Amino acid sequence: KKLEATQGELNGEKSKNKTLTEENQTLQQKIAQLEDQIRKLNAQITVLEQQNDDLAKKAGATQEELKALRAEKAKRLAELQVYKDLFGKLKALVDAGTIKVEFRKGRLVVKLASSILFDSGKTELKPEGQTALTSLATALKSLNDREFLVAGHTDNVPIKTARFKTNWDLSTARAVEVVQYLISQGMTSKNIGAAGFGEFDPVADNATEQGKAQNRRIEVILMPLLGDIPGMQEMLTGGKS
């Protein structure tokens, strides 16, 4: 009887052990499934983190671009204000017909007819020309941090004298004369230069006398502020700063 009882207990333990074994196998399977799920989630997290980093970088780039655009807008507004202020100072001369102010090739240009400044074929300033340039210098020298170019222009009628072989010579000599007079009236010499274009930059048709008169002129050009062009220094120096 004791043997039968022991055998029954043993069988019961075996049954329990079998059940525990089966439960253990089930748990192991579940653990394996959870571990697999964890690996998948970790992989997804890694992808999401990479995407988040990419978005952060793009957002940073966008912020930099926005900052650059705002800075450029501020520069443009400041430049526009310079033009407005200068035009306000020149308005009396414009209203009197002494000068014309316009934009050409993206630059603010003050235009004076050669007939006001010079006699035909001459480079000596006439009294009325000096008066006009004195008023002009008063306005321009307030922008002592800006650069100006004085450009001489002629019509297409050739000139050939002992002093001037071509219209290039005449237009350049007139531009230099105007520069020297503006400097004598207080403009900064390091911020102003002279150039002669001869007949090669007309603003009107030389086929008519009226057109020729428009082409005989002196222009005082406010040079634009271009600023630093990103990457230009690296390009010129082969990547060396």
CSV table of C-alpha atoms in Angstrom, one decimal:
chain,number,residue,atom,x,y,z
A,1,LYS,CA,0.0,0.0,0.0
A,2,LYS,CA,2.9,2.4,0.8
A,3,LEU,CA,4.4,1.6,-2.6
A,4,GLU,CA,1.2,2.3,-4.3
A,5,ALA,CA,0.8,5.6,-2.4
A,6,THR,CA,4.3,6.6,-3.2
A,7,GLN,CA,3.8,5.7,-6.8
A,8,GLY,CA,0.7,7.8,-6.9
A,9,GLU,CA,2.6,10.7,-5.4
A,10,LEU,CA,5.3,10.3,-7.9
A,11,ASN,CA,2.9,10.2,-10.8
A,12,GLY,CA,1.3,13.4,-9.4
A,13,GLU,CA,4.7,15.1,-9.2
A,14,LYS,CA,5.5,14.0,-12.8
A,15,SER,CA,2.1,15.4,-13.9
A,16,LYS,CA,2.9,18.7,-12.1
A,17,ASN,CA,6.4,18.7,-13.6
A,18,LYS,CA,5.0,18.2,-17.0
A,19,THR,CA,2.6,21.0,-16.5
A,20,LEU,CA,5.3,23.3,-15.2
A,21,THR,CA,7.5,22.3,-18.2
A,22,GLU,CA,4.7,23.2,-20.6
A,23,GLU,CA,4.1,26.4,-18.8
A,24,ASN,CA,7.8,27.2,-18.9
A,25,GLN,CA,8.0,26.5,-22.6
A,26,THR,CA,5.0,28.8,-23.1
A,27,LEU,CA,6.7,31.5,-21.1
A,28,GLN,CA,9.9,31.1,-23.0
A,29,GLN,CA,8.0,31.5,-26.2
A,30,LYS,CA,6.3,34.7,-24.9
A,31,ILE,CA,9.7,36.0,-23.7
A,32,ALA,CA,11.1,35.3,-27.2
A,33,GLN,CA,8.2,37.1,-28.8
A,34,LEU,CA,8.6,40.1,-26.4
A,35,GLU,CA,12.3,40.2,-27.0
A,36,ASP,CA,11.6,40.3,-30.8
A,37,GLN,CA,9.1,43.0,-30.3
A,38,ILE,CA,11.6,45.0,-28.2
A,39,ARG,CA,14.2,44.7,-31.0
A,40,LYS,CA,11.6,45.9,-33.5
A,41,LEU,CA,10.7,48.8,-31.3
A,42,ASN,CA,14.4,49.7,-30.7
A,43,ALA,CA,14.9,49.7,-34.5
A,44,GLN,CA,11.9,52.0,-34.9
A,45,ILE,CA,13.2,54.3,-32.2
A,46,THR,CA,16.5,54.5,-33.9
A,47,VAL,CA,14.8,55.4,-37.2
A,48,LEU,CA,12.7,58.0,-35.4
A,49,GLU,CA,15.7,59.5,-33.7
A,50,GLN,CA,17.5,59.8,-37.0
A,51,GLN,CA,14.5,61.5,-38.5
A,52,ASN,CA,14.3,63.8,-35.6
A,53,ASP,CA,18.0,64.7,-36.0
A,54,ASP,CA,17.4,65.3,-39.7
A,55,LEU,CA,14.5,67.5,-39.0
A,56,ALA,CA,16.4,69.4,-36.3
A,57,LYS,CA,19.2,70.0,-38.8
A,58,LYS,CA,16.8,71.1,-41.5
A,59,ALA,CA,15.0,73.4,-39.0
A,60,GLY,CA,18.4,74.8,-38.0
A,61,ALA,CA,19.2,75.4,-41.7
A,62,THR,CA,15.8,77.0,-42.2
A,63,GLN,CA,16.4,79.3,-39.2
A,64,GLU,CA,19.8,80.3,-40.7
A,65,GLU,CA,18.2,80.9,-44.1
A,66,LEU,CA,15.4,83.0,-42.4
A,67,LYS,CA,18.0,84.9,-40.5
A,68,ALA,CA,20.0,85.6,-43.7
A,69,LEU,CA,16.8,86.7,-45.5
A,70,ARG,CA,15.9,89.1,-42.7
A,71,ALA,CA,19.5,90.5,-42.7
A,72,GLU,CA,19.3,91.0,-46.5
A,73,LYS,CA,15.9,92.7,-46.1
A,74,ALA,CA,17.3,95.0,-43.5
A,75,LYS,CA,20.2,95.9,-45.8
A,76,ARG,CA,17.8,96.6,-48.7
A,77,LEU,CA,15.6,98.8,-46.4
A,78,ALA,CA,18.7,100.7,-45.2
A,79,GLU,CA,19.8,101.2,-48.8
A,80,LEU,CA,16.4,102.4,-49.8
A,81,GLN,CA,16.4,104.9,-47.0
A,82,VAL,CA,19.8,106.3,-48.2
A,83,TYR,CA,18.2,106.8,-51.6
A,84,LYS,CA,15.2,108.5,-50.2
A,85,ASP,CA,17.3,110.8,-48.0
A,86,LEU,CA,19.6,111.7,-50.9
A,87,PHE,CA,16.8,112.4,-53.3
A,88,GLY,CA,15.2,114.6,-50.6
A,89,LYS,CA,18.4,116.7,-50.5
A,90,LEU,CA,18.6,116.8,-54.3
A,91,LYS,CA,14.9,117.7,-54.9
A,92,ALA,CA,15.5,121.4,-55.2
A,93,LEU,CA,18.1,120.8,-58.0
A,94,VAL,CA,15.7,118.4,-59.6
A,95,ASP,CA,12.8,120.8,-59.5
A,96,ALA,CA,15.0,123.5,-60.9
A,97,GLY,CA,15.9,121.3,-63.9
A,98,THR,CA,19.6,121.5,-63.0
A,99,ILE,CA,20.0,117.7,-62.5
A,100,LYS,CA,18.0,114.5,-63.1
A,101,VAL,CA,18.0,111.6,-60.8
A,102,GLU,CA,17.2,108.1,-62.0
A,103,PHE,CA,18.1,104.4,-61.7
A,104,ARG,CA,20.2,102.9,-64.4
A,105,LYS,CA,21.7,99.4,-64.3
A,106,GLY,CA,20.6,99.0,-60.7
A,107,ARG,CA,22.4,102.2,-59.6
A,108,LEU,CA,21.2,105.6,-58.5
A,109,VAL,CA,22.5,108.1,-61.0
A,110,VAL,CA,22.6,111.9,-60.8
A,111,LYS,CA,22.8,113.3,-64.3
A,112,LEU,CA,23.9,116.7,-65.4
A,113,ALA,CA,23.9,118.0,-69.0
A,114,SER,CA,27.3,118.9,-70.3
A,115,SER,CA,25.8,122.2,-71.6
A,116,ILE,CA,25.4,123.3,-68.0
A,117,LEU,CA,29.0,122.4,-67.1
A,118,PHE,CA,31.1,122.9,-70.2
A,119,ASP,CA,31.4,124.8,-73.4
A,120,SER,CA,31.6,122.6,-76.5
A,121,GLY,CA,34.9,120.7,-76.7
A,122,LYS,CA,36.1,122.2,-73.4
A,123,THR,CA,36.8,120.9,-69.9
A,124,GLU,CA,36.9,124.1,-67.9
A,125,LEU,CA,33.8,124.4,-65.7
A,126,LYS,CA,31.4,127.2,-66.5
A,127,PRO,CA,30.2,129.4,-63.6
A,128,GLU,CA,26.7,127.9,-63.7
A,129,GLY,CA,28.3,124.5,-63.7
A,130,GLN,CA,30.3,125.3,-60.6
A,131,THR,CA,27.1,126.5,-58.9
A,132,ALA,CA,25.3,123.3,-59.7
A,133,LEU,CA,28.2,121.1,-58.5
A,134,THR,CA,28.6,123.1,-55.3
A,135,SER,CA,24.9,122.3,-54.5
A,136,LEU,CA,25.4,118.7,-55.5
A,137,ALA,CA,28.5,118.3,-53.3
A,138,THR,CA,26.6,119.6,-50.3
A,139,ALA,CA,24.1,116.7,-50.7
A,140,LEU,CA,26.6,114.0,-51.6
A,141,LYS,CA,29.3,114.7,-49.0
A,142,SER,CA,26.7,113.8,-46.3
A,143,LEU,CA,27.2,110.2,-47.4
A,144,ASN,CA,30.9,110.2,-46.6
A,145,ASP,CA,31.0,106.5,-46.1
A,146,ARG,CA,29.8,105.7,-49.6
A,147,GLU,CA,31.7,105.6,-52.9
A,148,PHE,CA,30.8,107.6,-56.1
A,149,LEU,CA,31.9,107.3,-59.7
A,150,VAL,CA,31.8,110.4,-61.9
A,151,ALA,CA,31.3,109.2,-65.5
A,152,GLY,CA,31.8,111.4,-68.6
A,153,HIS,CA,29.8,110.8,-71.8
A,154,THR,CA,29.7,112.3,-75.3
A,155,ASP,CA,27.6,112.0,-78.4
A,156,ASN,CA,28.9,110.1,-81.4
A,157,VAL,CA,30.4,113.1,-83.2
A,158,PRO,CA,34.2,112.4,-83.4
A,159,ILE,CA,36.6,114.9,-81.8
A,160,LYS,CA,40.2,115.4,-82.8
A,161,THR,CA,42.1,118.3,-81.5
A,162,ALA,CA,45.6,118.8,-80.3
A,163,ARG,CA,44.5,118.0,-76.8
A,164,PHE,CA,41.8,115.4,-77.3
A,165,LYS,CA,42.4,112.7,-79.9
A,166,THR,CA,39.1,110.9,-79.2
A,167,ASN,CA,35.8,111.2,-77.3
A,168,TRP,CA,37.3,108.9,-74.7
A,169,ASP,CA,39.9,111.6,-73.9
A,170,LEU,CA,37.3,114.4,-73.7
A,171,SER,CA,34.8,112.4,-71.6
A,172,THR,CA,37.6,111.3,-69.2
A,173,ALA,CA,39.1,114.8,-68.8
A,174,ARG,CA,35.6,116.2,-68.0
A,175,ALA,CA,35.0,113.5,-65.4
A,176,VAL,CA,38.3,114.3,-63.8
A,177,GLU,CA,37.5,118.0,-63.8
A,178,VAL,CA,34.2,117.3,-62.0
A,179,VAL,CA,35.9,115.0,-59.5
A,180,GLN,CA,38.5,117.6,-58.6
A,181,TYR,CA,35.8,120.3,-58.2
A,182,LEU,CA,33.6,118.1,-56.0
A,183,ILE,CA,36.7,117.3,-53.8
A,184,SER,CA,37.4,121.0,-53.5
A,185,GLN,CA,33.8,121.4,-52.2
A,186,GLY,CA,34.3,118.9,-49.4
A,187,MET,CA,33.8,115.4,-50.8
A,188,THR,CA,36.3,112.8,-49.7
A,189,SER,CA,38.9,112.0,-52.3
A,190,LYS,CA,39.2,108.4,-51.4
A,191,ASN,CA,35.5,107.8,-52.0
A,192,ILE,CA,35.2,109.2,-55.5
A,193,GLY,CA,36.6,108.3,-58.9
A,194,ALA,CA,36.4,109.3,-62.5
A,195,ALA,CA,35.7,107.4,-65.7
A,196,GLY,CA,35.2,108.3,-69.4
A,197,PHE,CA,32.8,106.3,-71.6
A,198,GLY,CA,33.1,108.4,-74.8
A,199,GLU,CA,30.1,107.8,-77.0
A,200,PHE,CA,29.7,104.2,-76.1
A,201,ASP,CA,27.0,104.4,-73.4
A,202,PRO,CA,24.3,106.5,-74.9
A,203,VAL,CA,20.9,107.1,-73.3
A,204,ALA,CA,19.3,108.5,-76.4
A,205,ASP,CA,19.4,108.1,-80.2
A,206,ASN,CA,22.3,110.0,-81.7
A,207,ALA,CA,20.4,110.3,-85.0
A,208,THR,CA,18.7,113.5,-83.7
A,209,GLU,CA,20.2,116.7,-82.2
A,210,GLN,CA,18.0,116.3,-79.1
A,211,GLY,CA,19.3,112.8,-78.7
A,212,LYS,CA,22.9,113.9,-79.0
A,213,ALA,CA,22.3,116.6,-76.4
A,214,GLN,CA,21.0,114.0,-73.9
A,215,ASN,CA,24.1,111.8,-74.5
A,216,ARG,CA,26.5,114.7,-73.8
A,217,ARG,CA,26.4,114.4,-70.0
A,218,ILE,CA,28.1,113.9,-66.7
A,219,GLU,CA,26.8,111.2,-64.4
A,220,VAL,CA,27.5,110.9,-60.7
A,221,ILE,CA,26.8,107.4,-59.7
A,222,LEU,CA,26.2,106.2,-56.1
A,223,MET,CA,28.0,102.8,-56.0
A,224,PRO,CA,25.9,100.1,-54.5
A,225,LEU,CA,26.9,98.2,-51.3
A,226,LEU,CA,27.3,94.6,-52.5
A,227,GLY,CA,28.6,93.2,-49.2
A,228,ASP,CA,30.4,89.9,-48.8
A,229,ILE,CA,29.4,87.2,-51.2
A,230,PRO,CA,29.2,83.8,-49.3
A,231,GLY,CA,31.9,81.4,-50.5
A,232,MET,CA,33.7,84.0,-52.7
A,233,GLN,CA,36.8,84.2,-50.5
A,234,GLU,CA,37.1,80.4,-50.4
A,235,MET,CA,36.8,80.2,-54.2
A,236,LEU,CA,39.5,82.8,-54.7
A,237,THR,CA,41.9,81.2,-52.2
A,238,GLY,CA,41.2,77.6,-53.0
A,239,GLY,CA,39.4,76.9,-49.8
A,240,LYS,CA,42.0,78.7,-47.6
A,241,SER,CA,40.7,81.5,-45.4
